[in-house]
XYZ file of C-alpha atoms in Angstrom:
722
model
C 0.000 0.000 0.000
C 2.344 2.732 1.242
C 6.115 2.555 1.203
C 6.788 5.021 4.037
C 10.508 4.361 4.054
C 10.786 5.400 0.432
C 8.048 8.017 0.682
C 6.268 6.719 -2.439
C 2.581 6.187 -1.683
C -0.119 5.509 -4.218
C -2.015 8.595 -5.455
C -5.097 7.391 -3.580
C -3.069 7.562 -0.363
C -2.040 11.223 -0.774
C -3.828 14.385 0.329
C -2.500 17.803 -0.662
C -3.979 20.417 1.650
C -3.232 24.145 1.560
C -3.719 26.277 4.665
C -5.206 29.658 3.791
C -5.927 32.543 6.137
C -5.028 36.053 7.111
C -1.727 36.980 8.700
C -1.775 35.987 12.377
C -4.690 33.568 12.026
C -2.568 30.666 13.280
C -1.821 28.670 10.113
C 1.811 27.953 10.962
C 0.991 26.948 14.535
C -1.764 24.687 13.208
C 0.668 22.962 10.834
C 2.984 22.281 13.771
C 0.086 21.061 15.938
C -1.042 18.639 13.227
C 2.532 17.409 12.808
C 2.689 16.806 16.565
C -0.625 14.939 16.595
C 0.577 12.769 13.694
C 3.850 11.987 15.468
C 6.069 13.848 12.980
C 7.592 15.940 15.807
C 7.617 15.627 19.569
C 7.011 19.276 20.443
C 4.473 21.624 18.883
C 6.040 24.112 16.526
C 9.533 22.689 16.849
C 11.951 20.394 15.140
C 15.293 19.269 16.547
C 17.106 22.592 16.132
C 14.276 24.570 17.757
C 12.765 26.232 14.667
C 9.199 26.073 13.394
C 8.462 23.482 10.747
C 7.028 26.087 8.358
C 8.643 29.411 9.232
C 12.247 28.284 9.194
C 13.607 30.961 6.855
C 15.787 33.564 8.614
C 13.662 36.399 7.248
C 10.495 34.745 8.559
C 12.020 34.306 11.985
C 13.109 37.949 12.132
C 9.778 39.262 10.903
C 7.587 36.719 12.750
C 5.566 36.359 9.556
C 5.342 33.755 6.792
C 6.704 35.143 3.536
C 6.947 31.994 1.423
C 5.138 28.760 0.722
C 6.365 25.702 2.649
C 5.353 22.039 2.714
C 5.248 19.715 5.719
C 4.306 16.077 4.996
C 2.768 13.969 7.779
C 1.290 10.479 7.827
C -2.099 9.638 9.253
C -3.889 6.317 8.991
C -1.653 5.160 6.135
C -2.230 8.385 4.172
C 0.439 10.958 3.359
C -0.836 14.479 4.006
C 1.183 17.289 2.434
C 0.368 20.367 4.539
C 1.060 23.468 2.438
C 1.485 26.572 4.574
C 1.025 29.881 2.724
C 1.599 33.510 3.735
C -1.509 35.388 4.804
C -0.296 38.865 3.917
C -1.656 40.323 0.663
C 1.828 41.100 -0.683
C 2.513 37.379 -1.039
C -0.618 36.388 -2.955
C 1.665 34.871 -5.606
C 2.797 32.286 -3.033
C -0.855 31.652 -2.123
C -1.812 31.009 -5.748
C 1.102 28.623 -6.112
C -0.162 26.776 -3.029
C -3.666 26.590 -4.500
C -2.257 25.041 -7.682
C -0.313 22.451 -5.672
C -3.260 21.522 -3.443
C -6.466 19.569 -3.898
C -8.344 21.084 -0.931
C -7.936 23.883 1.593
C -8.194 24.467 5.314
C -9.376 28.048 5.692
C -8.018 29.252 9.010
C -9.798 31.987 11.004
C -8.740 33.330 14.395
C -11.652 33.278 16.849
C -9.733 35.746 19.009
C -10.206 38.463 16.382
C -13.987 38.312 16.515
C -15.929 39.619 13.559
C -12.853 41.565 12.398
C -11.057 38.247 11.899
C -13.373 37.509 8.969
C -13.094 40.984 7.496
C -11.851 42.212 4.158
C -8.567 40.300 4.032
C -10.260 36.981 4.842
C -12.974 37.579 2.271
C -10.348 38.329 -0.369
C -8.557 35.063 0.458
C -11.857 33.154 0.410
C -12.553 34.538 -3.056
C -9.078 33.420 -4.179
C -10.038 29.851 -3.209
C -13.462 30.108 -4.814
C -11.996 31.413 -8.081
C -10.184 28.094 -8.642
C -13.016 25.914 -7.297
C -11.005 24.785 -4.266
C -12.906 22.539 -1.789
C -12.401 23.929 1.696
C -13.231 23.503 5.359
C -13.086 26.307 7.927
C -10.870 25.902 10.998
C -11.284 28.244 13.951
C -8.156 28.812 16.029
C -7.375 30.663 19.277
C -10.508 29.370 21.003
C -8.554 29.452 24.264
C -8.667 33.262 24.411
C -11.139 34.931 26.752
C -13.125 36.781 24.080
C -13.382 33.864 21.641
C -16.988 32.871 20.965
C -17.467 29.753 18.837
C -21.122 30.324 18.030
C -20.608 33.972 17.103
C -17.660 33.119 14.866
C -19.627 30.366 13.137
C -22.428 32.810 12.382
C -19.911 35.366 11.113
C -18.379 32.771 8.781
C -21.841 31.888 7.515
C -22.620 35.534 6.789
C -19.324 36.614 5.247
C -17.889 33.417 3.747
C -20.982 31.372 3.014
C -22.643 34.038 0.929
C -25.086 34.714 3.757
C -26.253 31.098 3.803
C -26.348 29.178 7.077
C -26.895 25.880 5.261
C -23.516 25.302 3.613
C -21.287 26.539 6.469
C -22.012 24.407 9.533
C -19.966 23.003 12.424
C -19.143 19.296 12.603
C -18.238 19.640 16.295
C -19.128 21.822 19.243
C -16.596 22.810 21.898
C -17.000 21.351 25.382
C -15.869 23.713 28.123
C -14.194 22.966 31.424
C -14.723 24.660 34.797
C -14.517 28.449 34.911
C -11.255 30.024 36.042
C -10.961 32.818 38.584
C -11.608 35.459 35.908
C -14.714 33.621 34.707
C -13.144 32.237 31.523
C -14.136 28.662 30.658
C -11.466 27.024 28.486
C -12.436 24.451 25.866
C -11.248 21.027 27.020
C -12.996 18.780 24.506
C -15.492 18.569 21.683
C -18.791 16.944 20.848
C -18.923 15.118 17.514
C -22.365 15.943 16.167
C -22.873 13.134 13.658
C -21.433 10.401 15.877
C -23.081 11.887 19.002
C -20.064 11.358 21.242
C -17.789 13.567 23.318
C -13.988 13.649 23.105
C -11.989 14.907 26.095
C -8.515 16.409 25.526
C -7.804 17.649 29.042
C -5.097 15.027 29.577
C -3.310 15.730 26.285
C -4.686 12.571 24.655
C -8.150 12.115 23.185
C -10.486 9.980 25.278
C -14.217 9.384 24.996
C -16.385 10.554 27.867
C -20.137 10.780 28.438
C -21.665 14.164 27.652
C -23.172 16.305 30.379
C -26.986 16.489 30.486
C -26.849 20.265 30.090
C -25.168 19.979 26.700
C -27.443 17.353 25.191
C -30.157 19.743 23.968
C -27.595 22.082 22.417
C -25.851 19.180 20.685
C -29.116 17.740 19.385
C -30.192 21.095 17.950
C -26.842 21.608 16.192
C -26.928 18.026 14.911
C -30.346 18.538 13.330
C -29.117 21.658 11.516
C -26.036 19.778 10.300
C -28.073 16.841 9.001
C -30.451 19.175 7.162
C -27.481 20.993 5.628
C -25.917 17.723 4.453
C -29.203 16.429 3.025
C -29.742 19.724 1.188
C -26.475 19.050 -0.673
C -27.194 15.371 -1.289
C -27.479 14.066 -4.832
C -30.290 11.777 -3.596
C -33.381 13.932 -4.126
C -35.564 11.598 -2.027
C -33.419 11.956 1.076
C -34.969 15.221 2.311
C -38.521 13.879 1.996
C -37.555 10.737 3.874
C -35.896 12.768 6.614
C -38.835 15.158 6.992
C -41.214 12.224 7.192
C -39.359 11.047 10.287
C -37.096 8.380 8.794
C -33.748 8.038 10.561
C -30.995 8.491 7.989
C -28.130 6.028 8.283
C -24.879 7.571 9.572
C -22.841 6.111 6.712
C -25.162 7.796 4.188
C -24.743 11.158 5.909
C -20.956 10.815 6.044
C -20.789 9.833 2.358
C -22.988 12.755 1.295
C -20.949 15.116 3.487
C -17.687 13.999 1.883
C -19.121 14.390 -1.623
C -20.431 17.885 -0.861
C -17.030 18.925 0.530
C -15.253 17.586 -2.564
C -17.686 19.475 -4.836
C -16.961 22.632 -2.889
C -20.651 23.199 -2.101
C -20.388 22.545 1.650
C -17.828 23.980 4.062
C -17.691 22.255 7.454
C -16.535 24.306 10.433
C -14.021 22.736 12.823
C -11.675 24.092 15.455
C -8.209 23.192 16.640
C -5.707 24.291 19.248
C -2.117 23.197 19.943
C -1.355 21.311 23.138
C 1.165 22.441 25.719
C 3.981 19.999 26.399
C 5.677 17.210 24.504
C 3.831 14.355 22.858
C 0.353 15.813 23.476
C -2.521 16.019 21.021
C -4.008 19.447 20.528
C -7.741 19.985 20.807
C -9.432 18.985 17.546
C -6.230 18.015 15.730
C -7.130 14.331 15.489
C -10.584 15.144 14.117
C -9.037 17.515 11.618
C -6.639 14.850 10.368
C -9.532 12.398 10.154
C -11.513 14.832 8.002
C -8.551 15.508 5.718
C -7.781 11.835 5.113
C -11.376 10.585 4.869
C -13.290 13.558 3.483
C -10.915 15.566 1.298
C -10.361 14.752 -2.402
C -7.473 12.654 -3.623
C -5.076 13.961 -6.288
C -6.975 11.919 -8.887
C -9.957 14.252 -8.406
C -7.911 17.366 -9.296
C -8.329 17.799 -13.040
C -5.426 19.473 -14.837
C -4.821 19.621 -18.577
C -1.790 20.387 -20.722
C -0.975 20.989 -24.383
C 1.811 19.801 -26.652
C 3.530 22.978 -27.879
C 5.166 21.138 -30.769
C 1.931 20.405 -32.631
C -0.582 22.789 -31.036
C -2.958 19.916 -30.431
C -6.090 19.877 -28.305
C -5.623 19.943 -24.500
C -4.386 16.687 -22.987
C -6.195 15.620 -19.795
C -3.544 14.471 -17.344
C -4.282 11.256 -15.471
C -2.941 10.961 -11.950
C -1.184 7.709 -12.821
C 2.382 6.911 -11.699
C 2.799 4.883 -14.893
C 1.541 7.658 -17.174
C 3.653 10.160 -19.086
C 5.468 12.653 -16.922
C 3.898 16.061 -16.260
C 4.983 18.100 -13.243
C 4.878 21.814 -12.473
C 7.388 23.969 -10.614
C 5.444 25.471 -7.718
C 8.224 27.596 -6.300
C 11.948 28.116 -6.805
C 14.589 28.817 -4.189
C 18.350 28.919 -3.955
C 20.677 27.136 -1.565
C 24.294 28.305 -1.168
C 25.522 24.702 -1.244
C 23.004 22.866 -3.472
C 22.146 25.629 -5.939
C 18.683 26.097 -7.405
C 15.954 23.966 -5.789
C 12.556 23.470 -7.443
C 9.457 22.471 -5.496
C 7.263 20.512 -7.903
C 3.782 19.012 -7.919
C 3.668 15.838 -10.002
C 0.364 15.594 -11.874
C 1.173 12.527 -13.970
C 3.940 9.944 -14.191
C 6.866 9.530 -11.787
C 9.978 11.648 -11.215
C 13.213 9.795 -10.453
C 16.573 11.089 -9.362
C 18.909 11.649 -12.363
C 16.014 11.729 -14.862
C 16.417 13.923 -17.926
C 13.318 16.080 -18.336
C 12.122 18.734 -20.742
C 11.588 22.203 -19.266
C 8.825 24.134 -20.949
C 7.709 27.635 -19.998
C 5.753 30.571 -21.322
C 8.500 32.764 -22.656
C 9.447 34.302 -19.314
C 13.163 33.876 -19.915
C 15.904 31.841 -21.524
C 16.020 28.079 -21.205
C 12.259 27.597 -21.307
C 12.383 25.009 -24.054
C 15.299 22.792 -23.162
C 16.247 19.428 -21.727
C 17.922 19.258 -18.340
C 18.949 16.548 -15.923
C 17.520 16.344 -12.421
C 19.931 15.932 -9.543
C 18.218 14.533 -6.467
C 14.573 14.091 -5.475
C 13.806 14.908 -1.840
C 10.826 15.288 0.460
C 10.455 18.681 2.169
C 10.246 18.723 5.951
C 10.815 22.177 7.365
C 14.241 23.251 6.240
C 15.302 19.618 5.976
C 15.284 17.634 2.740
C 14.836 13.897 3.081
C 16.076 11.807 0.134
C 13.553 9.985 -2.049
C 14.018 7.508 -4.848
C 11.028 8.927 -6.703
C 8.007 11.202 -6.539
C 4.810 9.710 -7.927
C 1.774 11.326 -9.512
C -0.112 13.337 -6.910
C 2.893 13.991 -4.668
C 4.975 17.086 -3.959
C 8.767 16.983 -3.817
C 11.947 18.986 -4.240
C 14.237 18.427 -7.222
C 17.726 19.879 -7.546
C 20.131 20.900 -10.319
C 17.485 22.266 -12.718
C 19.409 25.414 -13.525
C 16.916 26.683 -16.134
C 13.621 25.908 -14.415
C 11.599 28.795 -13.018
C 8.376 29.004 -11.049
C 5.436 28.017 -13.272
C 7.474 25.898 -15.697
C 6.403 22.397 -16.731
C 8.644 19.327 -16.459
C 7.758 16.531 -18.849
C 9.246 13.740 -20.910
C 11.756 14.647 -23.600
C 10.101 12.669 -26.403
C 6.820 14.628 -26.520
C 6.954 17.643 -24.193
C 3.879 18.976 -22.412
C 3.006 22.454 -21.202
C 0.623 23.159 -18.309
C -0.986 26.596 -18.313
C 0.463 28.409 -15.271
C -1.647 30.031 -12.618
C -2.427 33.700 -13.053
C -0.021 36.034 -11.306
C -1.093 39.501 -10.142
C 0.531 42.543 -11.710
C 3.159 44.139 -9.445
C 2.116 47.782 -9.226
C 4.435 49.271 -6.589
C 7.628 50.671 -8.186
C 10.904 51.139 -6.309
C 13.925 52.640 -8.052
C 17.202 51.083 -6.901
C 20.864 51.582 -7.681
C 23.910 49.561 -6.696
C 25.532 50.743 -3.480
C 29.053 50.189 -4.800
C 30.918 49.081 -7.914
C 31.153 45.546 -6.526
C 27.369 45.515 -6.050
C 26.835 46.871 -9.565
C 28.692 43.938 -11.105
C 26.302 41.449 -9.446
C 23.051 43.421 -9.313
C 21.468 42.513 -12.650
C 22.170 38.781 -12.330
C 20.954 38.663 -8.722
C 17.720 40.510 -9.497
C 17.126 38.043 -12.327
C 17.423 35.161 -9.889
C 14.973 36.819 -7.496
C 12.409 37.189 -10.283
C 12.939 33.541 -11.271
C 12.064 32.582 -7.698
C 9.100 34.938 -7.394
C 7.292 35.781 -10.663
C 5.172 38.334 -8.780
C 8.256 40.580 -8.921
C 9.322 42.423 -12.065
C 12.517 44.270 -12.942
C 12.514 47.138 -15.447
C 15.417 49.034 -16.957
C 13.727 52.312 -17.819
C 15.778 53.876 -20.595
C 13.701 57.088 -20.440
C 14.490 57.869 -16.813
C 17.714 55.861 -16.571
C 16.413 54.073 -13.493
C 16.452 50.409 -12.537
C 12.981 49.738 -11.123
C 11.863 46.809 -8.983
C 8.090 46.324 -9.222
C 6.412 44.520 -6.296
C 2.904 43.891 -4.986
C 3.545 45.899 -1.827
C 6.103 47.178 0.611
C 6.455 43.889 2.504
C 7.248 41.903 -0.641
C 9.675 44.593 -1.798
C 11.455 44.690 1.566
C 11.781 40.904 1.666
C 13.186 40.903 -1.881
C 15.798 43.540 -1.002
C 16.668 41.691 2.185
C 17.188 38.472 0.223
C 19.254 40.380 -2.298
C 21.560 41.454 0.501
C 21.668 38.308 2.655
C 21.552 35.622 -0.048
C 23.435 37.244 -2.922
C 25.586 39.779 -1.054
C 24.260 42.749 -3.043
C 23.400 46.054 -1.358
C 21.303 48.708 -3.080
C 20.235 52.273 -2.383
C 16.637 53.349 -2.961
C 15.915 56.394 -5.126
C 12.747 58.391 -5.643
C 10.858 56.824 -8.520
C 10.521 59.057 -11.581
C 7.971 58.833 -14.350
C 8.962 59.386 -17.978
C 8.053 62.993 -18.717
C 8.279 64.575 -22.169
C 8.637 68.090 -23.583
C 6.729 69.808 -26.345
C 6.377 73.326 -27.766
C 3.332 75.205 -26.537
C 3.332 77.609 -29.505
C 5.178 78.384 -32.686
C 8.770 79.543 -32.318
C 11.882 80.099 -34.410
C 15.563 79.544 -33.816
C 18.961 79.859 -35.431
C 21.868 77.485 -35.117
C 25.307 78.909 -35.917
C 28.342 76.686 -35.678
C 31.444 78.505 -36.906
C 34.959 77.614 -35.775
C 38.315 78.473 -37.271
C 41.471 77.283 -35.516
C 43.932 76.907 -38.347
C 43.620 74.337 -41.052
C 40.216 72.892 -41.909
C 37.442 74.836 -40.072
C 33.752 74.201 -39.296
C 30.959 76.287 -40.757
C 27.193 75.727 -40.662
C 24.223 78.051 -40.134
C 20.564 77.038 -40.236
C 17.255 78.720 -39.418
C 14.265 76.689 -38.340
C 10.650 77.181 -37.340
C 9.070 74.904 -34.719
C 5.357 74.444 -34.076
C 3.210 71.975 -32.127
C 2.096 68.859 -33.988
C -0.716 66.381 -33.267
C -0.258 64.003 -30.344
C 1.711 60.920 -31.268
C 3.417 62.453 -34.292
C 6.869 62.509 -32.674
C 9.308 64.750 -34.582
C 8.212 65.794 -38.059
C 10.971 67.392 -40.168
C 10.091 69.558 -43.179
C 12.545 70.989 -45.740
C 11.542 74.403 -47.169
C 14.959 75.652 -48.154
C 14.969 77.640 -51.389
C 17.900 78.787 -53.432
C 20.279 76.158 -52.042
C 21.256 78.190 -48.974
C 21.709 74.831 -47.290
C 23.261 72.411 -49.771
C 21.153 69.345 -50.501
C 23.737 66.955 -49.026
C 23.466 68.683 -45.621
C 19.656 68.727 -45.265
C 19.757 65.253 -43.724
C 22.566 66.387 -41.410
C 20.391 69.151 -39.989
C 17.577 66.648 -39.446
C 19.962 64.289 -37.620
C 21.063 67.077 -35.322
C 17.477 68.127 -34.598
C 16.354 64.592 -33.819
C 19.381 63.899 -31.616
C 18.770 67.082 -29.605
C 15.038 66.280 -29.339
C 15.870 62.870 -27.864
C 18.070 64.570 -25.251
C 15.502 67.274 -24.476
C 15.795 71.024 -24.933
C 15.171 72.464 -21.448
C 15.265 69.337 -19.266
C 16.517 65.776 -19.597
C 13.142 64.670 -20.984
C 12.703 64.023 -24.747
C 10.937 66.486 -27.032
C 7.913 65.093 -28.905
C 5.005 66.108 -31.117
C 6.528 69.064 -32.979
C 6.981 70.000 -36.611
C 10.459 71.388 -37.382
C 10.783 73.298 -40.636
C 14.190 74.161 -42.090
C 13.711 77.493 -43.871
C 17.209 78.700 -44.765
C 20.880 78.634 -43.824
C 24.441 79.296 -44.914
C 27.305 77.050 -45.942
C 30.997 77.352 -46.797
C 32.510 75.622 -49.785
C 35.406 74.225 -47.733
C 34.533 74.298 -44.024
C 30.951 72.981 -44.091
C 30.498 69.319 -43.194
C 27.970 66.763 -42.033
C 29.133 67.126 -38.419
C 28.948 70.921 -38.555
C 25.347 70.930 -39.801
C 24.322 68.311 -37.228
C 25.646 70.609 -34.515
C 23.923 73.616 -36.075
C 20.599 71.735 -36.213
C 20.845 70.915 -32.516
C 21.734 74.515 -31.638
C 18.820 75.827 -33.691
C 16.342 73.653 -31.809
C 17.733 74.792 -28.456
C 17.522 78.430 -29.573
C 13.887 77.984 -30.623
C 13.148 76.522 -27.185
C 14.821 79.497 -25.502
C 12.697 81.890 -27.575
C 9.426 80.003 -27.097
C 7.435 78.286 -24.356
C 7.965 74.626 -23.535
C 5.357 72.475 -21.824
C 6.135 69.298 -19.931
C 3.971 66.251 -20.609
C 3.288 63.564 -18.016
C 2.115 60.001 -18.686
C -1.545 59.288 -17.996
C -2.768 55.797 -17.114
C -6.134 54.271 -17.780
C -7.132 52.784 -14.424
C -9.865 50.346 -13.372
C -10.370 50.028 -9.607
C -12.499 47.129 -8.348
C -13.684 48.218 -4.913
C -16.236 46.979 -2.335
C -19.398 49.061 -2.378
C -18.913 50.142 1.229
C -15.590 51.761 0.293
C -16.743 53.328 -2.988
C -17.030 56.888 -1.647
C -13.616 56.792 0.015
C -12.004 55.399 -3.141
C -13.564 58.110 -5.323
C -12.410 60.831 -2.918
C -8.913 59.417 -2.879
C -8.759 59.369 -6.675
C -9.893 62.982 -6.891
C -6.976 63.987 -4.654
C -4.706 62.204 -7.142
C -5.794 64.521 -9.985
C -7.850 61.726 -11.515
C -10.461 62.230 -14.187
C -13.323 59.920 -13.216
C -14.921 58.406 -16.316
C -17.664 56.541 -14.486
C -18.573 53.548 -12.367
C -20.193 50.246 -13.212
C -21.401 47.303 -11.130
C -19.190 44.226 -10.996
C -19.923 41.054 -9.034
C -22.170 41.238 -5.969
C -21.002 43.934 -3.579
C -18.323 45.323 -5.925
C -18.092 48.345 -8.179
C -15.524 49.154 -10.861
C -14.316 52.755 -11.045
C -12.851 53.776 -14.391
C -10.582 56.790 -14.411
C -7.630 58.472 -16.062
C -4.884 59.120 -13.525
C -1.396 60.657 -13.860
C 1.129 57.866 -13.454
C 3.078 59.918 -10.920
C 0.048 59.717 -8.620
C 0.014 55.917 -8.830
C 3.525 55.344 -7.490
C 2.244 54.431 -3.999
C -1.377 53.698 -4.920
C -1.076 49.913 -4.497
C -0.283 50.379 -0.803
C -2.712 53.238 -0.195
C -5.662 51.475 -1.852
C -5.055 48.336 0.202
C -5.014 50.387 3.399
C -8.119 52.314 2.394
C -10.208 49.198 1.681
C -8.727 46.770 4.232
C -7.032 44.713 1.567
C -10.064 43.956 -0.607
C -9.811 46.362 -3.552
C -7.388 46.017 -6.432
C -6.704 47.911 -9.628
C -5.240 47.602 -13.093
C -3.395 50.252 -15.085
C -2.460 50.733 -18.724
C -0.580 53.570 -20.379
C -3.010 55.835 -22.213
C -1.236 59.028 -23.369
C 0.839 62.007 -22.251
C -0.916 65.194 -21.072
C 0.417 68.607 -20.111
C 1.794 68.789 -16.590
C 0.293 71.577 -14.431
C 2.544 74.642 -14.332
C 3.405 74.399 -10.623
C 4.510 70.782 -10.953
C 6.343 71.545 -14.189
C 8.356 74.261 -12.412
C 9.372 71.753 -9.730
C 10.524 69.312 -12.403
C 12.552 71.995 -14.207
C 14.131 73.143 -10.962
C 15.616 69.699 -10.472
C 13.285 68.333 -7.786
C 14.346 64.723 -7.214
C 10.825 63.657 -6.393
C 8.455 62.581 -9.126
C 5.980 65.401 -9.955
C 2.765 64.818 -8.038
């Protein structure tokens, strides 16, 4: 059945479960508590060197926050359960989406200590992430041991905010059983009542034991059990079951359990459970055993997770991947990391076939970089366990494992057989919309900066690096400040590269506000062959998008024909450099009207210089406007925050085009906003709407910059206008 020594179970004996929840909800502690209950560790939250199983990265330990996906496998009842811990902070939604791709079901973790606020905007956004990919999920309440935790209130809150207002598809499987009140009146939960089985489990000794329920709890348990049974029957595929139940027929327990499991797998029913870690070594936390039982008995197997691929070579129809260890190989890189001793390490989910150490595989990607259509040889195959890697002979379909030595593989790439490669469509990554301009701290850092940033982006595709040739800045784009700070910290600690942060600048442009004229005179005589060129030009505004239009109206040959092109070259070169600032000149018509030449001293170089001088002279005689880039923005915002979002946009000099309804409870605001005003908008919008709203942006055009801001730009203000 299961070869635990080799770590190669059958697909039917694997469960891939992602833990999803807001930052501080208790996901990492729950992973450790489940590992303790399953016997994987002997102390909650600790392995031999004293670190947490999930948050073992140095940055995570310093920040006391998960910043990357991690996998902890445990065994329960002959089933391998891969617990996938994900960050709860919005900046790391890319890691969450990777975890959703790797998993077949989710435990949605909510802190009961946070009350109604614990199921606020951030939790709803995470719930919608799960729903968008059809992820089956159960709700786990944590922190029930705190004084203000109220199980019934939290269940009702979950029903209202996560169940779409329905109390029928979000129902508890267990009720907490409380011990004697302490001196401050707090009654800690010491056990639970299983509603379907109608029995009480006591955890007060650190091990689960069955005890008789108290008479005072029987009515409460019976009432909750009736609601649970009605909820299960409402989701049953047997349409006669409800009539039979309402007529007084007693429904067999096995039928209820089967229908419950099917409804959970379909994602139409979300059971509510609770769990708490135990204090002391070798103790089972409250509800951890029941949670493991639900995962192994009620959650879908990898075979029920349908994934398809295509063959890029022939552009054929999608290929449905079968979760069969003997099938053709198809695996996906879920995340990429680097080890100073091992090199690049790829965490992969195997959807079909079997991965062996030293296999040669084909790496196929979506054009994100070099090496995305090449063969490469795997080094080792290992099982993740905290920061440890335990050697494996193979990883079968349905399992998750590390592979080493794939120097070209990046997050989202597909590994398949070399004979007929496959490509799995990667999960959608959010657009990074927070720019940070960086420069190397020293010459030694400069030599390594580009390569190191490339490796960071290979590890985390939610980051983007841009070399902006208009502003001359190197820009790191992130989802938020936390992701940016972690990336810069990794850059320093992992790759030994230090950077300085600059004020981000947008790419301004110049244009003429009205018609002007200028003369360029380049005359030099220093013995021998001299330089002589004179040209007169007229400059006027041209339609938007026309760039630089050059017109020749010379009469009488005052500028010889062979030097007309030289003047144009000089004009265009000066326009690219700008005439009053460092920003390029655009959308003007330059007309060459006359000039002077010398039979010996005139040359191509002389007339290029004269053309540039003429354009600068015209700018000095006329009025130059600065143009700023304008973005077309769509902001998807909860209705309750619509007014605040509109007010905030108006402060940002936005032109509101209108609003339109989106999905229930959401509105889309469409606006045109100066790009300078969007530099910090990703962070500000998240703060304004408690993490629920998001926006998209696309370059639209350049518009004239208001005079006051234009003066600041001309006076050399380092800060971006706006």
